[in-house]
XYZ file of C-alpha atoms in Angstrom:
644
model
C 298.765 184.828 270.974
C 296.078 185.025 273.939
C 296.663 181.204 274.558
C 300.567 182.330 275.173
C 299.398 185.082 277.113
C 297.330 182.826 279.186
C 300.252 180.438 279.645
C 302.726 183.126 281.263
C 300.191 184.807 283.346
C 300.694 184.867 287.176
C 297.298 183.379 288.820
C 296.998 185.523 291.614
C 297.039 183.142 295.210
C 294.501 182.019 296.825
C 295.664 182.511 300.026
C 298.675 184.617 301.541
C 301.853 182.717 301.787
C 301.754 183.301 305.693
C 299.273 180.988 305.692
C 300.467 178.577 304.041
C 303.300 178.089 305.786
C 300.806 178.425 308.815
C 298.617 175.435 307.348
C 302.103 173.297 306.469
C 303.403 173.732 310.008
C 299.631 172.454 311.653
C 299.515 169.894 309.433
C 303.110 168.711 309.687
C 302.511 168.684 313.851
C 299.751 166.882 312.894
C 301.282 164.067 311.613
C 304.815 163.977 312.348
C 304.272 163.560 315.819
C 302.385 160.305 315.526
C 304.780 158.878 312.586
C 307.905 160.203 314.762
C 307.001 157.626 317.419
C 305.965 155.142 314.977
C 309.352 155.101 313.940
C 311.020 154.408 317.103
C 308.656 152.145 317.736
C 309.506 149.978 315.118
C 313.223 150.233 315.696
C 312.642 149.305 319.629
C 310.315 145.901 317.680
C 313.463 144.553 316.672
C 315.344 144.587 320.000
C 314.561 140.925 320.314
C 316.963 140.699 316.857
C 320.134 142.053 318.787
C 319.434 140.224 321.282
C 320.092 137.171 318.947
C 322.965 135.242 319.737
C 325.318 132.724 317.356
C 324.313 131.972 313.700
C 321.048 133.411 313.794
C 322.682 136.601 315.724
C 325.353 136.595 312.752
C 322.624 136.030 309.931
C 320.178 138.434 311.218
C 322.160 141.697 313.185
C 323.205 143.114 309.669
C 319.379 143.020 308.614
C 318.653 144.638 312.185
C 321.230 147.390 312.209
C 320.503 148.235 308.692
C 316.806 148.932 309.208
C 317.248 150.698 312.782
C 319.769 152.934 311.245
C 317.466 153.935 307.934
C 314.552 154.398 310.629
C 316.416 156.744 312.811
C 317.558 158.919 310.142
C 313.867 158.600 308.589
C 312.617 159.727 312.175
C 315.078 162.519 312.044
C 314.059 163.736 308.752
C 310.077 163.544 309.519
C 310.191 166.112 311.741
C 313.096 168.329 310.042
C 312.973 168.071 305.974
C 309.412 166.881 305.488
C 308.299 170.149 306.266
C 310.251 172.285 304.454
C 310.392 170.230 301.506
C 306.583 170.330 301.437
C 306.681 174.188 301.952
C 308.524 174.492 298.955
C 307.516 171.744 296.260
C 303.351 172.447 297.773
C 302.101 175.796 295.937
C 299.392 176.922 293.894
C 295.965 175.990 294.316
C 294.962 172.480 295.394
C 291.944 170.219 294.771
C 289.598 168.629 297.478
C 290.701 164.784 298.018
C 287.155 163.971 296.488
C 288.092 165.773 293.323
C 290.770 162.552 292.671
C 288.648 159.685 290.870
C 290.853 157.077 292.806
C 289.683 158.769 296.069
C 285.677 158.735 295.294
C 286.433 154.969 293.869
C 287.825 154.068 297.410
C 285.297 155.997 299.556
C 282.630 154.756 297.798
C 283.461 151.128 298.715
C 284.635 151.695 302.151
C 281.938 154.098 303.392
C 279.315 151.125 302.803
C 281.294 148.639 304.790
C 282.238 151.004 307.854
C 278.526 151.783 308.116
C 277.736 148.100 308.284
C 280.681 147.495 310.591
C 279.218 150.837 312.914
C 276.200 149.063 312.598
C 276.575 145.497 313.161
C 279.368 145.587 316.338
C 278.846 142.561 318.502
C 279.418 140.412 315.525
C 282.445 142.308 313.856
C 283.619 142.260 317.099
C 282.996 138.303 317.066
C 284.586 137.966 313.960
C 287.741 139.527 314.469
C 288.559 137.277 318.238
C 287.165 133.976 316.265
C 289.640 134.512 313.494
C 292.330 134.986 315.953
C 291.357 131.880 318.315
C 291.814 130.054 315.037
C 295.229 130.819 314.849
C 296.620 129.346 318.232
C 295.640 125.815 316.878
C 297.449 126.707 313.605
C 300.516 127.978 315.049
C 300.782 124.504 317.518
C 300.140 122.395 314.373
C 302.784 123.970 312.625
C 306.407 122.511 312.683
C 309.596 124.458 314.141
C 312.664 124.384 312.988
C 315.910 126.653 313.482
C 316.537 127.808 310.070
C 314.868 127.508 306.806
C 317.213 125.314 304.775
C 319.412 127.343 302.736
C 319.596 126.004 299.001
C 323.598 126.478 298.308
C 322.545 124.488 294.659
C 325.624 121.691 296.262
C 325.594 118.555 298.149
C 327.591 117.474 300.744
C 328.056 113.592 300.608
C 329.919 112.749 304.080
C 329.602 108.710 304.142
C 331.219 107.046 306.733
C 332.588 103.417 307.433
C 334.595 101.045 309.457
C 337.268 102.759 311.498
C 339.947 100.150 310.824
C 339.634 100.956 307.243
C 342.600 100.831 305.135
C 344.123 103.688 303.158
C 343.602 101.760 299.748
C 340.182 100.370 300.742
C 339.067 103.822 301.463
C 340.817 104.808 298.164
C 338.650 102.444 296.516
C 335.083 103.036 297.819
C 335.794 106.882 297.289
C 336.763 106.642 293.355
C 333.719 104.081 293.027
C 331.130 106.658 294.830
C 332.291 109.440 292.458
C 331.844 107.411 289.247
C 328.240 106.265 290.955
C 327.363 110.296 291.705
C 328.675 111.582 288.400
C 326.242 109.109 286.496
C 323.512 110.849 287.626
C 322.736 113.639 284.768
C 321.992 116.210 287.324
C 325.522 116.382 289.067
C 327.917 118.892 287.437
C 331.287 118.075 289.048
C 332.255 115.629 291.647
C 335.507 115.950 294.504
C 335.459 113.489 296.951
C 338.225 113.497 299.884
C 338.927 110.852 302.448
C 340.789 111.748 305.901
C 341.903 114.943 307.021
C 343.373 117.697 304.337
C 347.149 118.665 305.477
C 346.287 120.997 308.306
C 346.090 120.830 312.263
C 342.537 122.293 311.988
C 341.173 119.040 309.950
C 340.732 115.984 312.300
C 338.628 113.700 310.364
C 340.036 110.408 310.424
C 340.737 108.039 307.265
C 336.979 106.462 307.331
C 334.973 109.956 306.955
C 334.649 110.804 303.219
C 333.215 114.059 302.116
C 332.555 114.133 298.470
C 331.006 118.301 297.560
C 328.661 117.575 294.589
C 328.426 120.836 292.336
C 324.877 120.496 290.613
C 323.923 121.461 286.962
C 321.433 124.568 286.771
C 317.724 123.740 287.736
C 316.677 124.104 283.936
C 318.809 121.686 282.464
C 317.335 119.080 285.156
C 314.768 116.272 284.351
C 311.537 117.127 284.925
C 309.359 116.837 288.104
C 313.360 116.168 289.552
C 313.936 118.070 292.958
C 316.466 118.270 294.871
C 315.164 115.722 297.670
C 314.399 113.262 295.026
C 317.610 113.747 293.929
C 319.433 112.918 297.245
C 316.995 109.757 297.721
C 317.796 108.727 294.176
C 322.094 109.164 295.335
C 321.279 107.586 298.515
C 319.542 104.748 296.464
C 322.285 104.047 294.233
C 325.374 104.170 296.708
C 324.077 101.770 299.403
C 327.655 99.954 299.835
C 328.231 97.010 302.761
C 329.904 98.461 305.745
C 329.292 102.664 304.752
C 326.456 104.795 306.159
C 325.455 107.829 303.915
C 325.245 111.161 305.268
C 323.374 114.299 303.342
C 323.717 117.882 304.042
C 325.498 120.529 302.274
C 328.695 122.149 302.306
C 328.350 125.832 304.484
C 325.794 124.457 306.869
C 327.979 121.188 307.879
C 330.934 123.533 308.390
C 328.680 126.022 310.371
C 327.499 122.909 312.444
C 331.282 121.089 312.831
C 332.742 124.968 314.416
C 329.220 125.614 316.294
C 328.478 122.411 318.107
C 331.331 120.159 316.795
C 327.745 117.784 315.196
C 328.343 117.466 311.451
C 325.026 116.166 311.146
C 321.222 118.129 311.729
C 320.703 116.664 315.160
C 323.015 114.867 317.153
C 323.028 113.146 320.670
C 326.067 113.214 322.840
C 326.701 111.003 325.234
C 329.015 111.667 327.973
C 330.827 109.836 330.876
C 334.570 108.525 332.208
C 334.836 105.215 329.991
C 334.877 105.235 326.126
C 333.611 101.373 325.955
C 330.760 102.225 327.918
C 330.037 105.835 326.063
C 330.123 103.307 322.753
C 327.603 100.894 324.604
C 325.082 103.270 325.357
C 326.037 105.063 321.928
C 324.439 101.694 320.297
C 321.382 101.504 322.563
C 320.574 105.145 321.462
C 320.948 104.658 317.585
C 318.383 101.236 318.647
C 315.942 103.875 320.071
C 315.871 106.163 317.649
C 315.483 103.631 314.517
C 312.524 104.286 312.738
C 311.608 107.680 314.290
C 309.512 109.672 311.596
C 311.904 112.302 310.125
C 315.157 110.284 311.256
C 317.622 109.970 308.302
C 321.302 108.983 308.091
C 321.271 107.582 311.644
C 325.331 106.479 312.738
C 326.746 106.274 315.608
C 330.438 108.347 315.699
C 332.978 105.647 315.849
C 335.150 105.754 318.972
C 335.883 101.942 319.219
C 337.235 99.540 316.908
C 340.426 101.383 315.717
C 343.604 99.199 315.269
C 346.891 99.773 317.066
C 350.168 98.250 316.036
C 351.320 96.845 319.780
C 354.934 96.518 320.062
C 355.190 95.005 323.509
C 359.125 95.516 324.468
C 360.553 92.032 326.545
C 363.056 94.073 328.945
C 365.235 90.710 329.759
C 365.878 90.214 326.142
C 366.719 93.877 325.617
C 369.351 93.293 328.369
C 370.654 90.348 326.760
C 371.363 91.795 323.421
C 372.689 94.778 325.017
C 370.007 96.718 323.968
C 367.726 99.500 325.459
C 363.934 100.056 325.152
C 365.265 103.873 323.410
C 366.811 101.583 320.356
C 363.632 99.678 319.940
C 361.596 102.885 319.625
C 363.815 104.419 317.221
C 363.737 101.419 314.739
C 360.191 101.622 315.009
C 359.757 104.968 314.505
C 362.307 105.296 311.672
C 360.627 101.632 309.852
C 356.764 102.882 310.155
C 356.484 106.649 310.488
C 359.706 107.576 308.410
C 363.010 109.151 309.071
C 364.018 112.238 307.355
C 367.637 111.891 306.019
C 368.118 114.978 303.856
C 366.139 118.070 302.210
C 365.853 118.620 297.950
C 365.752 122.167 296.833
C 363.851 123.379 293.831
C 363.737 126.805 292.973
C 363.055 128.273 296.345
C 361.044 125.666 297.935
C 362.963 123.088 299.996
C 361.360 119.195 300.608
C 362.801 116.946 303.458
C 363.249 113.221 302.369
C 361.680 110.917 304.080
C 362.737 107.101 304.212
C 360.729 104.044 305.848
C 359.461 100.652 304.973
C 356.980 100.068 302.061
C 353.838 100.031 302.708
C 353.709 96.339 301.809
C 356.563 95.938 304.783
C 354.311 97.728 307.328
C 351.325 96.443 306.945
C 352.718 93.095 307.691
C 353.167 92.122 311.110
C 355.854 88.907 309.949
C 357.802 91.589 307.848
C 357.882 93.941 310.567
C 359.562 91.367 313.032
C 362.744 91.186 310.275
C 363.143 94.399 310.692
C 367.074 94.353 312.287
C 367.952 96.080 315.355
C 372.145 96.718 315.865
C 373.411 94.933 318.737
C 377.053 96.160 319.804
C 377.585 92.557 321.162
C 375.445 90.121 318.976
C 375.550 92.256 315.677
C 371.947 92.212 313.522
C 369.697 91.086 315.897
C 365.759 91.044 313.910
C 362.649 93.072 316.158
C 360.591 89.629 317.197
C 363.570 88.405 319.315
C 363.602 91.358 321.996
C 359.588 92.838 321.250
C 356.204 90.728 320.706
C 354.202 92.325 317.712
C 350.687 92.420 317.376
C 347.509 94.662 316.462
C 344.925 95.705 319.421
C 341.672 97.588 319.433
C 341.406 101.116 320.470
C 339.763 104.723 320.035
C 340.157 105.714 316.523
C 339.401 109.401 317.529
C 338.915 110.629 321.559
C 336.855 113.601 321.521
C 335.530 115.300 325.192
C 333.503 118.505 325.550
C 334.971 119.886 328.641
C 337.051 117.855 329.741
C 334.813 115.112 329.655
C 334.580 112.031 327.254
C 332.266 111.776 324.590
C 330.655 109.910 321.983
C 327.734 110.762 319.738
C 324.769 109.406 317.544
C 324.134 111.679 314.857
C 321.102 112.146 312.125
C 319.574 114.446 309.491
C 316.217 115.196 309.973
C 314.357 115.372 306.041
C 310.701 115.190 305.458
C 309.595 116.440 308.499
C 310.327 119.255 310.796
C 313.436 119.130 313.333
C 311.841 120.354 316.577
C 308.853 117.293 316.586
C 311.046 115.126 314.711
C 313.188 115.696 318.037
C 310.153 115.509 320.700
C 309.785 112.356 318.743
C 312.781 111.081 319.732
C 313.551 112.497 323.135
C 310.056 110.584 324.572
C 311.253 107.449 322.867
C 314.862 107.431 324.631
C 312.381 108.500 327.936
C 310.571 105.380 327.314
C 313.146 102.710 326.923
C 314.581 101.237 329.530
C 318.524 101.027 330.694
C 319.541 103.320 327.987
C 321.822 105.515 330.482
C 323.691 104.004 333.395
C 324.232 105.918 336.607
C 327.283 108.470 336.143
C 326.707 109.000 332.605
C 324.332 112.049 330.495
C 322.551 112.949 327.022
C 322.978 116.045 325.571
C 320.850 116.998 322.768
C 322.988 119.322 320.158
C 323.096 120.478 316.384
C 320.794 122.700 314.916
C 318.185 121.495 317.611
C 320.524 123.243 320.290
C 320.408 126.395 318.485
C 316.230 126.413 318.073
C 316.350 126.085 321.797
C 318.783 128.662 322.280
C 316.565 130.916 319.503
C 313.221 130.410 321.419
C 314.335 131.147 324.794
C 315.894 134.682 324.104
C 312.538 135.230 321.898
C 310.063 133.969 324.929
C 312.186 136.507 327.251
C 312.421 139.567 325.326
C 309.500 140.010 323.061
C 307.172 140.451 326.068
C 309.527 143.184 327.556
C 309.154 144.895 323.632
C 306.165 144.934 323.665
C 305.925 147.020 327.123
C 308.650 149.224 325.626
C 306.161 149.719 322.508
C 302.961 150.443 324.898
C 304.773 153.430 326.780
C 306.238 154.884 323.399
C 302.541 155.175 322.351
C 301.284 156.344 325.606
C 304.054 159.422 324.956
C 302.470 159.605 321.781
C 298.882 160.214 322.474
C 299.178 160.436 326.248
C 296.365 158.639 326.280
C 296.214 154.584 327.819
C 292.680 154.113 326.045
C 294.562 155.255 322.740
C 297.511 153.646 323.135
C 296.092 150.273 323.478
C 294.128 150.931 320.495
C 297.092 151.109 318.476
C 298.891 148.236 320.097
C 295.975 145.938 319.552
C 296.413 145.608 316.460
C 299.341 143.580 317.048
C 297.539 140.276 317.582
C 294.894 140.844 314.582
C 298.373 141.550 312.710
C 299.041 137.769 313.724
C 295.944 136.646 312.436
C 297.238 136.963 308.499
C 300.965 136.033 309.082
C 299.716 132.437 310.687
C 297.239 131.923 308.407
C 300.141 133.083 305.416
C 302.638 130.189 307.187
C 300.481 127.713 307.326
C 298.725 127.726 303.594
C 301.998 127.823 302.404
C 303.709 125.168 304.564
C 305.722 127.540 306.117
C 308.007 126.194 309.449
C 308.024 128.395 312.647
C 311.435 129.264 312.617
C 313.864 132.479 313.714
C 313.148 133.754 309.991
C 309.685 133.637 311.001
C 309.948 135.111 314.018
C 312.149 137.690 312.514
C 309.255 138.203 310.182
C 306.751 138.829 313.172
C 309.076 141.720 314.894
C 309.055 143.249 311.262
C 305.203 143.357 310.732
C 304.365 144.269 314.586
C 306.141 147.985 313.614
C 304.315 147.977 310.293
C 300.954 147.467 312.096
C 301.299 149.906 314.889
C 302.435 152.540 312.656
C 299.620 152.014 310.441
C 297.480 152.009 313.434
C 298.993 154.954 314.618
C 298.260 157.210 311.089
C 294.475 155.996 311.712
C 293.954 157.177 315.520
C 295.844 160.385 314.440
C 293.095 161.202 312.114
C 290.285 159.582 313.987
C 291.079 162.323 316.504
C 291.269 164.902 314.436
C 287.654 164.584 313.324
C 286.827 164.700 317.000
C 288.600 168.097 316.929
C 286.322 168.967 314.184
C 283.280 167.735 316.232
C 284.378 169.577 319.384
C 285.224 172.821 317.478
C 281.529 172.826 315.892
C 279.108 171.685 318.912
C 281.318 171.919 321.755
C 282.898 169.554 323.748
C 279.489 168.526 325.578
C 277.323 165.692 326.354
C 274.497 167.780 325.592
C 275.602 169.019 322.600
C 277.567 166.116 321.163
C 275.035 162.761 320.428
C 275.800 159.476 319.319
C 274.818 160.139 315.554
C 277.174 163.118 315.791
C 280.192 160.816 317.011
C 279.282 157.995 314.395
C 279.142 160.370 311.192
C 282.246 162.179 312.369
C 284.489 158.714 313.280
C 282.939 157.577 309.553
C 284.163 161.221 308.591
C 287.501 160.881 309.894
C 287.995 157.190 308.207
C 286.936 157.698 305.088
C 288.025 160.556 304.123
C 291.939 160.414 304.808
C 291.829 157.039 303.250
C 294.615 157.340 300.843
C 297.352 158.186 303.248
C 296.403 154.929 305.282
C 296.045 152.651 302.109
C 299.506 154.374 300.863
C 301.358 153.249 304.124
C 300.097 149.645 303.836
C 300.704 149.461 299.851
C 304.080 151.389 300.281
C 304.924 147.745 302.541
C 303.585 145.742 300.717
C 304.341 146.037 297.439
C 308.273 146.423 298.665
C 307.663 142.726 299.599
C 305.568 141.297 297.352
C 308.162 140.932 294.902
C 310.278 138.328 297.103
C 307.766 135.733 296.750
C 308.072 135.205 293.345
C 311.943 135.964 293.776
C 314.311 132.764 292.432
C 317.937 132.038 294.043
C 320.310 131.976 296.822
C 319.393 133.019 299.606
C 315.262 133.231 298.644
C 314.691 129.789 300.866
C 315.506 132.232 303.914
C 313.908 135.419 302.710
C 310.614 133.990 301.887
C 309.969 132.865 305.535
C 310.779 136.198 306.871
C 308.468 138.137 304.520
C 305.497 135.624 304.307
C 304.726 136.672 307.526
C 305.045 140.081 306.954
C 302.543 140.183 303.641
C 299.740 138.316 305.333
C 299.816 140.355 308.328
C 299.508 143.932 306.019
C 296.834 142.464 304.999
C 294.784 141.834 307.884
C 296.376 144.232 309.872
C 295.328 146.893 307.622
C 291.673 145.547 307.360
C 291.539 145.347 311.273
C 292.391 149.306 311.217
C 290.418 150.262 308.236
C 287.492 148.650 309.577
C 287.769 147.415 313.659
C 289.944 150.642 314.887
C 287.315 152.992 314.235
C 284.607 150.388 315.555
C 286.187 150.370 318.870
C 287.258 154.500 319.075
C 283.706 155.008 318.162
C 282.406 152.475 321.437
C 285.104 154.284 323.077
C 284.501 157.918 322.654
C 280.806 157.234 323.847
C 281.865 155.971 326.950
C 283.597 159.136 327.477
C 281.026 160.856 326.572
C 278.596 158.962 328.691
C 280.788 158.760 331.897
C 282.646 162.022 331.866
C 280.322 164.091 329.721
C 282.685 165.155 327.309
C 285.865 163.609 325.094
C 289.391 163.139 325.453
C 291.140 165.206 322.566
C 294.372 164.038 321.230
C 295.682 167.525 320.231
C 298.992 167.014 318.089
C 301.974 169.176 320.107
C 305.817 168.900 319.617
C-alpha cells in the first residue's frame, strides 16, 4: 500500500504560488510583446494583397482577409489568454531545458557552428551577401507570367474559320471534330457548339466553334501522356483547310472574354476609324508575330469578309407598279427572316409560328427574285422586276472599345512563359516597318494586361510595407539598430524562395509574389523571437557585471550572445517547424486548384529555410558586432527591457 500512498501524496511546492504567477507574468511580458508586433506585422505584409485589383484581387482577397482576421484575433489572445492559460495548465515542478534529450541533441550541434560563425565573421558575413547576389541573376532569368495555369482536368477547343461560313458547313466540320476528339482514348465526353447559344449575352458568330472536352481521370491515361502532349496530339489530328485551332480551357477563356473581351492568352488590338484598314494592319501583325518562340494558335479576329444579301430597291419601277419601298421590305422580311402568323399552346408554354422560305429558297439569289410582290394595279408582280439582288462583303461582327473600332490578333502562349514570350513580340512589331499607319494604335491585352496591371500595384506598394514593417519594429524594441536587425532578414529570406522557384521551374507570377508577402511575416517574426532572447542574455550580463565597459569584455558579450542562442533554441526551431511543416504537405498535394497553391507556398518553404538559418546563425553574428560597438563607443549597452 506505500506505492498508493506515494501516489496520492501532495508534493509540497517548490515555490509559493505568488511567485509563480510573478515568474508567468515576466515571462509572458517577455515574449508577448515581441510576438504581439510580430503579428501585426505580418498582417500589415499583406497590404500589397488588398491592394490587388481584378482576378488576382478576386482570387487572392479571401486568402488575405482570412489570414489578417486569424492574426488579429491571435494578437489579441497573446497578450490576454496565453497567460492565464499558462498560469493554470503550468504547475508543479519543472525541469531545466537541458534535462530534455531533444534539447542537448540540438545544442550540441548548434553550439559548435555558432562558435565557428563568432569566430570566422568576415567570411560568414561573405557568404550570406554572395548567396544573395546570386539570386538577382536567378530571379531575371526566370520567366513571368500572370497566373499559374489552373488545371480544370477540361479543354476548351474554340477553332475558328471563314466568316462566310454556312450553317450546314459549320454543321459539318463541328460533328467531324467531335468524332476526331472522341477517338482519342483520353477524352471522356465531347459537346461542341457553333454560333451563339439563345441569349443576348452570347455574340459569337456562326464560324467560332467551342467544343468543352471533359477528360478521363489521369490514371486511366496512357503512360508518359500529359496534358500538353495531349493538346499537340488534338491539334495534330484536326488540322482542317480553312479552320485555325485555338486551346485553352473553359473558366479561364470565360474569365478572359468578361475581363478584356480576348478569348485567347495574349491578344493585340488594333484600333482606328476604318474597319478595312484595322483588317490590313490586323494581317501585317499576325506576319510579325509568325514564328515568335512561345506563339501558338495565332488568328487574326475576322471583321471582313462577311456576306450581305443586297437588295438594291429601283424607286422608278416601284412607282410604276404602284408600289412603295415599305412593301419591298416587308416581303423581304417576311420571305428570309420569317413572319409569325399564330402561337401553339402546350400545357402552359405558348410557341409563336413562324413562316418563311426554305432554306433552299433563301439561299438562292434566282429563287429569291420569284418571290411575288402584290401590285394593286399589275397584280403578282415577282422581286427582280422593281429590286436588283445580289451578295456584298461586309463586317461579320463590329466590335469598338470605347467608342472606337477595333480588330484583334490573338494567340496562346504554351511552352514558354507569357511576359518574354510578349517582349518577344512587342520588339519584333518595333522592328518592322509600316505595320501602323498614322491615326491608328496597338494595344497589348489578355492575361499580359493583367501581369502589367499585377506588377505595377506590387512595385508601388511593397516598398511602402516594408516602411510600415520597419516602424512597427522600431515600437517594438525602440531601438533602430534592433529593428533593422529583424527586418534584414527579409532579403536572406529571399535567398531560399528564389533559389526554391528556380530548381523547380517555378514562373514569377502574383502566386509567387503572394508567396513572398507570406514568408517576409514568417521571417521577421522569427527574427523577432531571436533578438527578444538575444537581449535578454544581455540583461543577464548587465545584471551580473554591470552595465560597464570596464566590467563587461568581449569574451563576456560572445559567451553570453552564444548563451542567449543556444539555449532558447527550441522555441525558435518550433516557430520555423510550426510553418513549415503546415506547408510542406502542399507540395506533394494532387488536384484542383494545387497548380496555384504550389507557387504560392514554394516560396514560402525555401525561404523558412534560409531564413531560419540566417537567424540561427547570422542574427546573433551581427548583435554580437553590434553590442561591441556600443560598448566601445558609448561604454555601455542598449537594453531591450520587455514593457507593455
Amino acid at each position: 500500500m506505500n506505492w498508493l500512498k506515494r501516489l496520492f501524496k501532495r508534493t509540497p511546492q517548490w515555490i509559493s504560488e505568488e511567485e509563480r504567477l510573478e515568474i508567468i507574468g515576466k515571462s509572458s511580458k517577455q515574449v508577448s510583446r515581441g510576438v504581439f508586433f510580430a503579428t501585426i506585422i505580418i498582417i500589415t505584409s499583406f497590404l500589397p494583397v488588398f491592394m490587388l485589383t481584378g482576378q488576382e484581387g478576386k482570387l487572392f482577397h479571401p486568402l488575405a482577409f482570412t489570414k489578417t482576421f486569424i492574426m488579429m484575433v491571435d494578437a489579441l489572445l497573446v497578450i490576454t489568454l496565453a497567460p492565464v492559460l499558462i498560469s493554470f495548465f503550468m504547475k508543479g515542478k519543472f525541469r531545466p531545458d537541458n534535462a530534455n534529450p531533444i534539447n542537448r541533441f540540438l545544442e550540441k550541434i548548434y553550439e559548435p557552428l555558432i562558435k565557428r560563425v563568432l569566430k570566422w565573421r568576415n567570411t560568414t558575413i561573405a557568404i550570406n551577401v554572395i548567396a544573395l547576389l546570386i539570386t538577382i541573376p536567378l530571379l531575371k532569368r526566370l520567366g513571368t507570367e500572370f497566373m499559374p495555369p489552373l488545371d480544370e482536368q477540361s479543354i476548351l477547343f474554340m477553332p475558328v474559320t471563314l466568316p462566310d461560313i454556312s450553317n450546314s458547313e459549320a454543321k459539318r466540320i463541328l460533328q467531324v471534330q467531335d468524332k476526331i476528339i472522341k477517338s482519342v482514348p483520353e477524352v471522356d465526353k465531347v459537346l461542341g457548339k457553333a454560333g451563339r447559344a439563345s441569349t443576348a449575352t452570347d455574340n459569337s458568330p456562326i464560324s467560332m466553334i467551342e467544343t468543352i472536352i471533359m477528360l478521363k481521370p489521369k490514371n486511366q491515361w496512357r503512360e508518359n501522356m500529359t496534358k500538353e502532349r495531349l493538346i499537340q496530339e488534338l491539334d495534330t489530328k484536326l488540322q482542317i483547310p480553312g479552320v485555325v485551332n485555338g486551346w485553352t480551357q473553359p473558366i479561364i477563356n470565360r474569365i478572359n472574354m468578361l475581363a478584356t473581351g480576348i478569348r485567347t492568352d495574349v491578344g493585340v488590338k488594333v484600333f482606328g476609324q476604318n474597319i478595312d484598314t484595322i483588317a490590313g494592319i490586323s494581317e501585317r501583325v499576325r506576319d510579325a508575330l509568325e514564328g515568335t518562340p512561345g506563339v501558338q494558335d495565332l488568328f487574326v479576329e475576322p471583321i471582313t469578309g462577311g456576306k450581305y444579301l443586297h437588295v438594291d430597291v429601283n424607286r422608278e419601277a416601284l412607282a410604276r407598279y404602284g408600289l412603295t419601298v415599305d412593301d419591298v421590305n416587308q416581303t423581304v422580311e417576311s420571305t428570309i427572316g420569317g413572319a409569325n402568323i399564330g402561337q401553339t399552346i402546350e400545357g402552359r408554354r405558348r410557341f409563336s409560328i413562324n413562316l418563311r422560305l426554305l432554306q433552299d429558297h433563301r439561299n438562292s439569289i434566282s429563287q429569291l427574285g420569284r418571290v411575288p410582290l402584290q401590285s394593286p394595279t399589275f397584280g403578282e408582280v415577282p422581286l427582280s422586276a422593281v429590286a436588283t439582288i445580289d451578295y456584298e462583303n461586309g463586317p461579320p461582327m463590329i466590335t469598338s472599345d470605347n467608342a472606337i473600332l477595333r480588330g484583334a490578333v490573338m494567340f496562346n502562349v504554351r511552352d514558354r512563359d507569357l511576359g518574354s514570350t510578349v517582349q518577344d513580340a512587342m520588339e519584333k512589331l518595333n522592328n518592322a516597318d509600316n505595320i501602323v499607319p498614322e491615326g491608328y494604335f496597338l494595344e497589348w491585352s489578355g492575361q499580359y494586361e493583367n501581369l502589367i496591371r499585377g506588377q505595377q500595384t506590387l512595385l508601388w506598394i511593397a516598398p511602402v510595407v516594408l516602411v510600415i514593417i520597419f516602424f512597427a519594429l522600431y515600437f517594438a524594441f525602440h531601438s533602430i539598430r534592433e529593428a533593422f536587425l529583424s527586418l534584414v532578414t527579409i532579403p536572406f529570406a529571399l535567398i531560399g524562395g528564389a533559389y526554391m522557384i528556380y530548381f523547380w521551374g517555378v514562373h514569377l507570377s502574383v502566386a509567387v509574389a503572394v508567396g513572398f508577402i507570406a514568408l517576409f511575416g514568417i521571417a521577421v517574426e522569427t527574427g523577432i523571437v531571436m533578438v527578444i532572447y538575444l537581449n535578454d542574455a544581455m540583461q543577464q550580463l548587465v545584471k551580473l557585471k554591470g552595465n560597464s565597459s570596464e566590467t563587461i569584455t568581449k569574451e563576456d558579450l560572445r559567451q553570453y550572445v552564444i548563451r542567449g542562442a543556444a539555449k532558447r533554441l527550441r522555441p525558435k526551431l518550433m516557430t520555423v517547424c510550426v510553418s513549415l511543416f503546415g506547408l510542406l504537405p502542399v507540395l506533394w498535394a494532387t488536384g484542383v486548384g494545387t497548380d496555384v497553391m504550389r507557387p504560392i507556398v514554394l516560396p514560402m518553404i525555401g525561404g523558412v529555410l534560409t531564413s531560419s538559418t540566417h537567424i540561427l546563425l547570422v542574427t546573433p553574428l551581427i548583435f554580437l558586432m553590434t553590442k561591441e560597438y556600443e560598448l566601445r563607443k558609448y561604454g555601455k549597452l542598449e537594453i531591450y527591457d520587455a514593457k507593455h
